[in-house]
PDB file of C-alpha atoms in Angstrom:
ATOM      1  CA  MET U   1       0.000   0.000   0.000  1.00  0.00           C
ATOM      2  CA  VAL U   2       1.024   3.598  -0.453  1.00  0.00           C
ATOM      3  CA  LYS U   3       2.592   5.173   2.631  1.00  0.00           C
ATOM      4  CA  SER U   4       4.190   8.584   2.859  1.00  0.00           C
ATOM      5  CA  MET U   5       7.687   8.863   4.327  1.00  0.00           C
ATOM      6  CA  THR U   6       6.789  12.090   6.157  1.00  0.00           C
ATOM      7  CA  GLY U   7       4.816  12.356   9.355  1.00  0.00           C
ATOM      8  CA  PHE U   8       4.760  13.056  13.086  1.00  0.00           C
ATOM      9  CA  GLY U   9       3.947  10.913  16.093  1.00  0.00           C
ATOM     10  CA  ARG U  10       3.797  11.783  19.791  1.00  0.00           C
ATOM     11  CA  ALA U  11       3.007   9.781  22.911  1.00  0.00           C
ATOM     12  CA  THR U  12       3.179  10.334  26.674  1.00  0.00           C
ATOM     13  CA  LYS U  13       3.014   7.747  29.450  1.00  0.00           C
ATOM     14  CA  GLU U  14       3.308   8.047  33.241  1.00  0.00           C
ATOM     15  CA  PHE U  15       4.083   5.497  35.913  1.00  0.00           C
ATOM     16  CA  GLU U  16       4.410   6.430  39.553  1.00  0.00           C
ATOM     17  CA  ALA U  17       7.211   9.018  39.684  1.00  0.00           C
ATOM     18  CA  PHE U  18       8.164   8.842  35.995  1.00  0.00           C
ATOM     19  CA  LYS U  19       6.731  10.661  32.980  1.00  0.00           C
ATOM     20  CA  VAL U  20       8.014   9.875  29.471  1.00  0.00           C
ATOM     21  CA  THR U  21       7.164  11.862  26.340  1.00  0.00           C
ATOM     22  CA  ILE U  22       8.503  10.823  22.929  1.00  0.00           C
ATOM     23  CA  GLU U  23       8.105  12.721  19.663  1.00  0.00           C
ATOM     24  CA  LEU U  24       8.941  11.210  16.274  1.00  0.00           C
ATOM     25  CA  LYS U  25       9.494  13.254  13.138  1.00  0.00           C
ATOM     26  CA  ALA U  26       9.840  11.431   9.797  1.00  0.00           C
ATOM     27  CA  VAL U  27      11.213  12.871   6.552  1.00  0.00           C
ATOM     28  CA  ASN U  28      12.267  11.487   3.159  1.00  0.00           C
ATOM     29  CA  HIS U  29      15.401   9.372   2.909  1.00  0.00           C
ATOM     30  CA  ARG U  30      16.727   6.749   0.491  1.00  0.00           C
ATOM     31  CA  TYR U  31      17.240   4.264   3.302  1.00  0.00           C
ATOM     32  CA  SER U  32      16.145   3.713   6.899  1.00  0.00           C
ATOM     33  CA  GLU U  33      17.831   5.918   9.495  1.00  0.00           C
ATOM     34  CA  CYS U  34      16.989   6.617  13.156  1.00  0.00           C
ATOM     35  CA  LEU U  35      18.454   9.483  15.171  1.00  0.00           C
ATOM     36  CA  PHE U  36      17.868   9.508  18.930  1.00  0.00           C
ATOM     37  CA  ARG U  37      17.914  12.552  21.199  1.00  0.00           C
ATOM     38  CA  MET U  38      17.763  10.991  24.668  1.00  0.00           C
ATOM     39  CA  PRO U  39      19.665  10.895  27.975  1.00  0.00           C
ATOM     40  CA  LYS U  40      23.024   9.206  27.515  1.00  0.00           C
ATOM     41  CA  GLN U  41      22.217   6.867  30.394  1.00  0.00           C
ATOM     42  CA  LEU U  42      19.592   5.245  28.142  1.00  0.00           C
ATOM     43  CA  ALA U  43      21.942   4.844  25.179  1.00  0.00           C
ATOM     44  CA  TYR U  44      22.145   1.093  25.844  1.00  0.00           C
ATOM     45  CA  LEU U  45      18.496   0.864  24.684  1.00  0.00           C
ATOM     46  CA  GLU U  46      19.204   2.268  21.209  1.00  0.00           C
ATOM     47  CA  GLY U  47      19.373  -1.104  19.439  1.00  0.00           C
ATOM     48  CA  LYS U  48      16.102  -2.267  20.970  1.00  0.00           C
ATOM     49  CA  LEU U  49      14.377   1.038  20.190  1.00  0.00           C
ATOM     50  CA  LYS U  50      15.507   0.909  16.540  1.00  0.00           C
ATOM     51  CA  LYS U  51      13.915  -2.531  16.160  1.00  0.00           C
ATOM     52  CA  ILE U  52      10.604  -1.160  17.464  1.00  0.00           C
ATOM     53  CA  ILE U  53      10.634   1.622  14.874  1.00  0.00           C
ATOM     54  CA  ASN U  54      11.876  -0.529  11.981  1.00  0.00           C
ATOM     55  CA  LYS U  55       9.141  -3.048  12.602  1.00  0.00           C
ATOM     56  CA  GLN U  56       6.653  -0.507  11.202  1.00  0.00           C
ATOM     57  CA  ILE U  57       8.798   2.091   9.430  1.00  0.00           C
ATOM     58  CA  LYS U  58      10.831   0.520   6.621  1.00  0.00           C
ATOM     59  CA  ARG U  59      12.193   3.633   4.917  1.00  0.00           C
ATOM     60  CA  GLY U  60      12.799   7.252   5.883  1.00  0.00           C
ATOM     61  CA  ARG U  61      14.784   9.365   8.326  1.00  0.00           C
ATOM     62  CA  ILE U  62      13.280   9.283  11.824  1.00  0.00           C
ATOM     63  CA  GLU U  63      14.267  11.787  14.503  1.00  0.00           C
ATOM     64  CA  CYS U  64      13.319  10.698  18.027  1.00  0.00           C
ATOM     65  CA  PHE U  65      13.093  13.262  20.833  1.00  0.00           C
ATOM     66  CA  PHE U  66      12.826  12.045  24.442  1.00  0.00           C
ATOM     67  CA  SER U  67      11.587  14.003  27.465  1.00  0.00           C
ATOM     68  CA  ILE U  68      11.878  12.115  30.766  1.00  0.00           C
ATOM     69  CA  THR U  69      10.948  13.641  34.111  1.00  0.00           C
ATOM     70  CA  GLY U  70      10.409  12.373  37.640  1.00  0.00           C
ATOM     71  CA  GLU U  71      11.441  13.081  41.226  1.00  0.00           C
ATOM     72  CA  GLN U  72      13.438   9.865  41.449  1.00  0.00           C
ATOM     73  CA  LEU U  73      14.765  10.097  37.925  1.00  0.00           C
ATOM     74  CA  ALA U  74      18.030  11.919  38.507  1.00  0.00           C
ATOM     75  CA  LYS U  75      20.637  11.703  41.238  1.00  0.00           C
ATOM     76  CA  ARG U  76      22.882  14.759  41.512  1.00  0.00           C
ATOM     77  CA  GLU U  77      26.290  14.503  43.118  1.00  0.00           C
ATOM     78  CA  LEU U  78      29.019  17.049  43.804  1.00  0.00           C
ATOM     79  CA  HIS U  79      32.437  15.970  42.537  1.00  0.00           C
ATOM     80  CA  ILE U  80      35.584  17.740  43.749  1.00  0.00           C
ATOM     81  CA  ASP U  81      39.090  17.476  42.368  1.00  0.00           C
ATOM     82  CA  TRP U  82      40.836  17.746  45.732  1.00  0.00           C
ATOM     83  CA  ASP U  83      44.353  17.670  44.277  1.00  0.00           C
ATOM     84  CA  LEU U  84      43.577  20.652  42.084  1.00  0.00           C
ATOM     85  CA  ALA U  85      41.823  22.431  44.978  1.00  0.00           C
ATOM     86  CA  ASP U  86      44.849  21.859  47.230  1.00  0.00           C
ATOM     87  CA  SER U  87      47.197  23.232  44.566  1.00  0.00           C
ATOM     88  CA  TYR U  88      44.988  26.254  44.137  1.00  0.00           C
ATOM     89  CA  TYR U  89      44.884  26.895  47.906  1.00  0.00           C
ATOM     90  CA  ARG U  90      48.680  26.529  48.254  1.00  0.00           C
ATOM     91  CA  PHE U  91      49.114  29.044  45.457  1.00  0.00           C
ATOM     92  CA  ILE U  92      46.830  31.511  47.251  1.00  0.00           C
ATOM     93  CA  LYS U  93      48.815  31.149  50.519  1.00  0.00           C
ATOM     94  CA  GLN U  94      52.141  31.587  48.739  1.00  0.00           C
ATOM     95  CA  ALA U  95      50.852  34.589  46.815  1.00  0.00           C
ATOM     96  CA  SER U  96      49.526  36.138  50.055  1.00  0.00           C
ATOM     97  CA  ALA U  97      52.907  35.716  51.789  1.00  0.00           C
ATOM     98  CA  ARG U  98      54.857  36.903  48.785  1.00  0.00           C
ATOM     99  CA  TYR U  99      52.835  40.034  48.253  1.00  0.00           C
ATOM    100  CA  GLU U 100      51.948  40.578  51.937  1.00  0.00           C
ATOM    101  CA  LEU U 101      48.213  40.453  51.375  1.00  0.00           C
ATOM    102  CA  ALA U 102      46.063  41.385  54.362  1.00  0.00           C
ATOM    103  CA  GLU U 103      43.825  38.328  54.233  1.00  0.00           C
ATOM    104  CA  LEU U 104      43.362  35.035  52.400  1.00  0.00           C
ATOM    105  CA  PRO U 105      40.449  34.468  49.966  1.00  0.00           C
ATOM    106  CA  LYS U 106      37.198  33.386  51.577  1.00  0.00           C
ATOM    107  CA  MET U 107      35.541  30.034  50.959  1.00  0.00           C
ATOM    108  CA  SER U 108      32.905  31.740  48.783  1.00  0.00           C
ATOM    109  CA  ASP U 109      35.711  32.897  46.492  1.00  0.00           C
ATOM    110  CA  LEU U 110      37.070  29.377  46.194  1.00  0.00           C
ATOM    111  CA  LEU U 111      33.637  27.947  45.351  1.00  0.00           C
ATOM    112  CA  GLN U 112      33.457  30.185  42.298  1.00  0.00           C
ATOM    113  CA  GLU U 113      36.329  28.289  40.677  1.00  0.00           C
ATOM    114  CA  GLN U 114      34.584  25.643  38.535  1.00  0.00           C
ATOM    115  CA  GLU U 115      37.760  23.879  37.424  1.00  0.00           C
ATOM    116  CA  TYR U 116      37.739  21.547  40.426  1.00  0.00           C
ATOM    117  CA  LEU U 117      34.014  21.602  41.208  1.00  0.00           C
ATOM    118  CA  SER U 118      31.348  19.821  39.133  1.00  0.00           C
ATOM    119  CA  ILE U 119      27.811  18.555  39.625  1.00  0.00           C
ATOM    120  CA  GLU U 120      27.028  15.322  37.792  1.00  0.00           C
ATOM    121  CA  GLU U 121      23.540  14.003  37.156  1.00  0.00           C
ATOM    122  CA  GLU U 122      22.777  10.314  36.775  1.00  0.00           C
ATOM    123  CA  VAL U 123      19.527   8.961  35.382  1.00  0.00           C
ATOM    124  CA  ASP U 124      18.202   5.992  37.256  1.00  0.00           C
ATOM    125  CA  ALA U 125      17.673   3.625  34.317  1.00  0.00           C
ATOM    126  CA  SER U 126      15.480   1.189  36.227  1.00  0.00           C
ATOM    127  CA  SER U 127      13.541  -1.671  34.649  1.00  0.00           C
ATOM    128  CA  GLU U 128      10.297   0.283  35.157  1.00  0.00           C
ATOM    129  CA  LEU U 129      11.708   3.282  33.301  1.00  0.00           C
ATOM    130  CA  GLU U 130      12.921   1.016  30.484  1.00  0.00           C
ATOM    131  CA  ARG U 131       9.469  -0.546  30.169  1.00  0.00           C
ATOM    132  CA  LEU U 132       7.864   2.900  30.130  1.00  0.00           C
ATOM    133  CA  VAL U 133      10.222   4.138  27.393  1.00  0.00           C
ATOM    134  CA  ILE U 134       9.521   1.088  25.205  1.00  0.00           C
ATOM    135  CA  GLU U 135       5.742   1.385  25.622  1.00  0.00           C
ATOM    136  CA  THR U 136       5.829   5.121  24.875  1.00  0.00           C
ATOM    137  CA  LEU U 137       7.977   4.664  21.765  1.00  0.00           C
ATOM    138  CA  THR U 138       5.721   1.878  20.510  1.00  0.00           C
ATOM    139  CA  ARG U 139       2.667   4.135  20.797  1.00  0.00           C
ATOM    140  CA  ALA U 140       4.443   7.110  19.192  1.00  0.00           C
ATOM    141  CA  THR U 141       5.531   4.876  16.293  1.00  0.00           C
ATOM    142  CA  GLU U 142       1.954   3.658  15.811  1.00  0.00           C
ATOM    143  CA  ARG U 143       0.701   7.247  15.623  1.00  0.00           C
ATOM    144  CA  LEU U 144       3.457   8.179  13.192  1.00  0.00           C
ATOM    145  CA  ASP U 145       2.513   5.216  11.006  1.00  0.00           C
ATOM    146  CA  GLU U 146      -1.162   6.196  11.131  1.00  0.00           C
ATOM    147  CA  MET U 147      -0.289   9.672   9.851  1.00  0.00           C
ATOM    148  CA  ARG U 148       1.922   8.240   7.118  1.00  0.00           C
ATOM    149  CA  SER U 149      -0.915   5.944   6.044  1.00  0.00           C
ATOM    150  CA  MET U 150      -3.361   8.867   5.884  1.00  0.00           C
ATOM    151  CA  GLU U 151      -0.987  10.849   3.676  1.00  0.00           C
ATOM    152  CA  GLY U 152      -0.429   7.691   1.641  1.00  0.00           C
ATOM    153  CA  ALA U 153      -4.165   7.408   0.956  1.00  0.00           C
ATOM    154  CA  GLU U 154      -4.101  10.922  -0.514  1.00  0.00           C
ATOM    155  CA  LEU U 155      -1.086  10.008  -2.637  1.00  0.00           C
ATOM    156  CA  LEU U 156      -2.940   6.947  -3.907  1.00  0.00           C
ATOM    157  CA  LEU U 157      -5.799   9.120  -5.220  1.00  0.00           C
ATOM    158  CA  TYR U 158      -3.256  11.504  -6.749  1.00  0.00           C
ATOM    159  CA  PHE U 159      -1.510   8.673  -8.588  1.00  0.00           C
ATOM    160  CA  LYS U 160      -4.771   7.218  -9.922  1.00  0.00           C
ATOM    161  CA  GLN U 161      -5.874  10.598 -11.295  1.00  0.00           C
ATOM    162  CA  HIS U 162      -2.590  11.141 -13.129  1.00  0.00           C
ATOM    163  CA  LEU U 163      -2.378   7.561 -14.359  1.00  0.00           C
ATOM    164  CA  ALA U 164      -5.796   8.099 -15.954  1.00  0.00           C
ATOM    165  CA  THR U 165      -4.376  11.176 -17.714  1.00  0.00           C
ATOM    166  CA  LEU U 166      -1.492   9.089 -19.055  1.00  0.00           C
ATOM    167  CA  GLU U 167      -3.896   6.400 -20.298  1.00  0.00           C
ATOM    168  CA  LYS U 168      -5.990   9.008 -22.088  1.00  0.00           C
ATOM    169  CA  SER U 169      -2.930  10.456 -23.863  1.00  0.00           C
ATOM    170  CA  LEU U 170      -1.717   6.982 -24.781  1.00  0.00           C
ATOM    171  CA  ALA U 171      -5.102   6.129 -26.309  1.00  0.00           C
ATOM    172  CA  ILE U 172      -4.923   9.289 -28.457  1.00  0.00           C
ATOM    173  CA  ILE U 173      -1.430   8.356 -29.623  1.00  0.00           C
ATOM    174  CA  GLN U 174      -2.486   4.819 -30.486  1.00  0.00           C
ATOM    175  CA  ALA U 175      -5.477   6.081 -32.459  1.00  0.00           C
ATOM    176  CA  GLU U 176      -3.193   8.477 -34.334  1.00  0.00           C
ATOM    177  CA  ILE U 177      -0.793   5.755 -35.574  1.00  0.00           C
ATOM    178  CA  PRO U 178      -2.898   4.687 -38.682  1.00  0.00           C
ATOM    179  CA  VAL U 179      -3.396   8.366 -39.562  1.00  0.00           C
ATOM    180  CA  SER U 180       0.345   8.947 -39.358  1.00  0.00           C
ATOM    181  CA  GLU U 181       1.070   5.906 -41.555  1.00  0.00           C
ATOM    182  CA  LYS U 182      -1.358   7.106 -44.209  1.00  0.00           C
ATOM    183  CA  TYR U 183       0.252  10.544 -44.092  1.00  0.00           C
ATOM    184  CA  TYR U 184       3.670   9.009 -44.814  1.00  0.00           C
ATOM    185  CA  GLN U 185       2.338   7.134 -47.857  1.00  0.00           C
ATOM    186  CA  GLU U 186       0.618  10.194 -49.300  1.00  0.00           C
ATOM    187  CA  LYS U 187       3.726  12.308 -48.670  1.00  0.00           C
ATOM    188  CA  ILE U 188       5.951   9.915 -50.639  1.00  0.00           C
ATOM    189  CA  GLU U 189       3.446   9.648 -53.488  1.00  0.00           C
ATOM    190  CA  ASN U 190       3.250  13.428 -53.776  1.00  0.00           C
ATOM    191  CA  ARG U 191       7.046  13.711 -53.857  1.00  0.00           C
ATOM    192  CA  LEU U 192       7.338  11.097 -56.598  1.00  0.00           C
ATOM    193  CA  GLN U 193       4.634  12.799 -58.641  1.00  0.00           C
ATOM    194  CA  ASN U 194       6.492  16.098 -58.405  1.00  0.00           C
ATOM    195  CA  ILE U 195       9.718  14.429 -59.551  1.00  0.00           C
ATOM    196  CA  VAL U 196       8.664  11.885 -62.218  1.00  0.00           C
ATOM    197  CA  GLY U 197       5.007  12.725 -62.826  1.00  0.00           C
ATOM    198  CA  GLU U 198       2.212  10.186 -62.759  1.00  0.00           C
ATOM    199  CA  ASN U 199       4.256   7.297 -64.182  1.00  0.00           C
ATOM    200  CA  PHE U 200       6.005   5.802 -61.158  1.00  0.00           C
ATOM    201  CA  ASP U 201       6.174   2.298 -59.839  1.00  0.00           C
ATOM    202  CA  GLN U 202       3.729   1.736 -56.958  1.00  0.00           C
ATOM    203  CA  ASN U 203       6.004  -0.995 -55.617  1.00  0.00           C
ATOM    204  CA  ILE U 204       8.691   1.624 -55.028  1.00  0.00           C
ATOM    205  CA  VAL U 205       6.201   3.680 -53.061  1.00  0.00           C
ATOM    206  CA  LEU U 206       5.194   0.723 -50.939  1.00  0.00           C
ATOM    207  CA  THR U 207       8.824  -0.193 -50.276  1.00  0.00           C
ATOM    208  CA  GLU U 208       9.711   3.341 -49.203  1.00  0.00           C
ATOM    209  CA  VAL U 209       6.622   3.559 -47.018  1.00  0.00           C
ATOM    210  CA  ALA U 210       7.500   0.250 -45.368  1.00  0.00           C
ATOM    211  CA  LEU U 211      11.026   1.447 -44.601  1.00  0.00           C
ATOM    212  CA  LEU U 212       9.807   4.736 -43.138  1.00  0.00           C
ATOM    213  CA  LEU U 213       7.112   3.057 -41.085  1.00  0.00           C
ATOM    214  CA  GLU U 214       9.627   0.588 -39.686  1.00  0.00           C
ATOM    215  CA  LYS U 215      11.839   3.439 -38.494  1.00  0.00           C
ATOM    216  CA  ALA U 216       8.904   5.424 -37.141  1.00  0.00           C
ATOM    217  CA  ASP U 217       6.950   2.491 -35.696  1.00  0.00           C
ATOM    218  CA  ILE U 218       5.924   3.278 -32.100  1.00  0.00           C
ATOM    219  CA  ASN U 219       3.515   0.387 -31.523  1.00  0.00           C
ATOM    220  CA  GLU U 220       6.051  -1.497 -29.414  1.00  0.00           C
ATOM    221  CA  GLU U 221       6.758   1.536 -27.206  1.00  0.00           C
ATOM    222  CA  VAL U 222       3.035   2.181 -26.787  1.00  0.00           C
ATOM    223  CA  GLU U 223       2.416  -1.411 -25.712  1.00  0.00           C
ATOM    224  CA  ARG U 224       5.315  -1.343 -23.245  1.00  0.00           C
ATOM    225  CA  THR U 225       4.026   1.911 -21.764  1.00  0.00           C
ATOM    226  CA  LYS U 226       0.573   0.359 -21.349  1.00  0.00           C
ATOM    227  CA  SER U 227       2.214  -2.590 -19.593  1.00  0.00           C
ATOM    228  CA  HIS U 228       4.105  -0.232 -17.256  1.00  0.00           C
ATOM    229  CA  LEU U 229       0.889   1.582 -16.368  1.00  0.00           C
ATOM    230  CA  LYS U 230      -0.727  -1.756 -15.533  1.00  0.00           C
ATOM    231  CA  GLN U 231       2.259  -2.634 -13.321  1.00  0.00           C
ATOM    232  CA  PHE U 232       1.981   0.737 -11.584  1.00  0.00           C
ATOM    233  CA  TYR U 233      -1.653   0.047 -10.684  1.00  0.00           C
ATOM    234  CA  GLY U 234      -0.633  -3.330  -9.277  1.00  0.00           C
ATOM    235  CA  ILE U 235       2.315  -2.048  -7.248  1.00  0.00           C
ATOM    236  CA  ILE U 236       0.362   0.687  -5.429  1.00  0.00           C
ATOM    237  CA  LEU U 237      -1.879  -2.033  -3.965  1.00  0.00           C
ATOM    238  CA  LEU U 238       0.977  -4.129  -2.525  1.00  0.00           C
ATOM    239  CA  GLU U 239       1.233  -4.472   1.273  1.00  0.00           C
ATOM    240  CA  GLU U 240       4.932  -3.604   1.379  1.00  0.00           C
ATOM    241  CA  PRO U 241       7.283  -0.644   0.785  1.00  0.00           C
ATOM    242  CA  ILE U 242       6.893   0.309  -2.887  1.00  0.00           C
ATOM    243  CA  GLY U 243       8.731   3.628  -3.347  1.00  0.00           C
ATOM    244  CA  ARG U 244      11.811   2.205  -5.069  1.00  0.00           C
ATOM    245  CA  LYS U 245       9.747   0.002  -7.388  1.00  0.00           C
ATOM    246  CA  LEU U 246       7.654   2.977  -8.462  1.00  0.00           C
ATOM    247  CA  ASP U 247      10.734   5.109  -8.984  1.00  0.00           C
ATOM    248  CA  PHE U 248      12.235   2.474 -11.299  1.00  0.00           C
ATOM    249  CA  LEU U 249       8.954   2.134 -13.188  1.00  0.00           C
ATOM    250  CA  ILE U 250       8.770   5.898 -13.708  1.00  0.00           C
ATOM    251  CA  GLN U 251      12.228   5.805 -15.284  1.00  0.00           C
ATOM    252  CA  GLU U 252      11.149   3.036 -17.649  1.00  0.00           C
ATOM    253  CA  MET U 253       7.998   4.893 -18.697  1.00  0.00           C
ATOM    254  CA  ASN U 254       9.962   8.072 -19.263  1.00  0.00           C
ATOM    255  CA  ARG U 255      12.338   6.183 -21.553  1.00  0.00           C
ATOM    256  CA  GLU U 256       9.472   4.782 -23.653  1.00  0.00           C
ATOM    257  CA  ILE U 257       7.746   8.151 -23.935  1.00  0.00           C
ATOM    258  CA  ASN U 258      10.984   9.826 -25.031  1.00  0.00           C
ATOM    259  CA  THR U 259      11.379   7.188 -27.754  1.00  0.00           C
ATOM    260  CA  ILE U 260       7.824   7.770 -28.953  1.00  0.00           C
ATOM    261  CA  GLY U 261       8.535  11.484 -29.155  1.00  0.00           C
ATOM    262  CA  SER U 262      11.762  10.987 -31.128  1.00  0.00           C
ATOM    263  CA  LYS U 263      10.160   8.595 -33.653  1.00  0.00           C
ATOM    264  CA  ALA U 264       6.823  10.266 -34.271  1.00  0.00           C
ATOM    265  CA  ASN U 265       6.471  13.082 -36.800  1.00  0.00           C
ATOM    266  CA  SER U 266       2.809  13.698 -36.059  1.00  0.00           C
ATOM    267  CA  LEU U 267       2.041  17.013 -34.387  1.00  0.00           C
ATOM    268  CA  ARG U 268      -0.810  15.451 -32.437  1.00  0.00           C
ATOM    269  CA  ILE U 269       1.420  12.666 -31.119  1.00  0.00           C
ATOM    270  CA  THR U 270       4.087  15.209 -30.170  1.00  0.00           C
ATOM    271  CA  GLU U 271       1.498  17.210 -28.226  1.00  0.00           C
ATOM    272  CA  GLN U 272       0.462  14.105 -26.296  1.00  0.00           C
ATOM    273  CA  VAL U 273       4.103  13.195 -25.608  1.00  0.00           C
ATOM    274  CA  VAL U 274       4.627  16.624 -24.033  1.00  0.00           C
ATOM    275  CA  GLU U 275       1.465  16.142 -21.964  1.00  0.00           C
ATOM    276  CA  MET U 276       2.603  12.700 -20.814  1.00  0.00           C
ATOM    277  CA  LYS U 277       6.085  13.903 -19.851  1.00  0.00           C
ATOM    278  CA  THR U 278       4.564  16.724 -17.782  1.00  0.00           C
ATOM    279  CA  THR U 279       2.185  14.316 -16.032  1.00  0.00           C
ATOM    280  CA  LEU U 280       4.936  11.766 -15.455  1.00  0.00           C
ATOM    281  CA  GLU U 281       7.132  14.403 -13.817  1.00  0.00           C
ATOM    282  CA  LYS U 282       4.294  15.261 -11.408  1.00  0.00           C
ATOM    283  CA  ILE U 283       3.994  11.589 -10.481  1.00  0.00           C
ATOM    284  CA  ARG U 284       7.770  11.240 -10.096  1.00  0.00           C
ATOM    285  CA  GLU U 285       7.926  14.150  -7.637  1.00  0.00           C
ATOM    286  CA  GLN U 286       5.349  12.487  -5.389  1.00  0.00           C
ATOM    287  CA  VAL U 287       6.892   9.031  -5.740  1.00  0.00           C
ATOM    288  CA  GLN U 288       9.986  10.440  -3.985  1.00  0.00           C
ATOM    289  CA  ASN U 289       7.788  10.743  -0.876  1.00  0.00           C
ATOM    290  CA  VAL U 290       6.577   7.112  -0.922  1.00  0.00           C
ATOM    291  CA  GLU U 291       8.028   4.550   1.474  1.00  0.00           C
TER     292      GLU U 291
END
């Protein structure tokens, strides 16, 4: 089925003292990529969290933002580099004696020196917190996937409308082929009449017409394009990621349409080729957004 690669999902869960909020933002990408913005103490969960996302999201760039709060969540501890503090204090005493300072620095002055003082925060990555994070991410991923499916449904309608336009143009081209062949024959006959008059060999005309028609024959390209359109209809109904398949099919259709345009000398066919190329480009732009 058609799914967009863009979307947003958010979920919040609480358990006792913990509250976890996770936001997922998905954008286009050739492959599958997950970027996590979470406390480093939960980094060990990254592999498990990626599997949860990849179970539903097969292609795209997913940014994951974590907000975790709770009274028991963080433990803050004061860390002091006593060796550095001692060196600093000895320097102050020596400087005071050397320069005959009236008094030594106060403790409040020493506390302002951050080189040997630091406050470190540790997240309590308990089993309950881990369970809460996994449940929250699972729900956020489901909501992201729901949004991608909704956008995919709109893309499906868009594709069907433009595929119908391509089919209409292709039908006009196919109907124009006999007219174009007749035009070639009449053109050659008129040229021969202007050169040799009425007395010319009809077999020569038929031979020349056959050669021209063989070079300008677009029936094969038309049939291949019709086959590609049929494949496109089938692919957009598959229950799997289809973006790359559609992208390849667009390239194949573009190649066939270019060949039709280069072979045909009919103004009406040329007009339809231009129309088809414009429509195909619109489809191609949206295919880049399909998972």
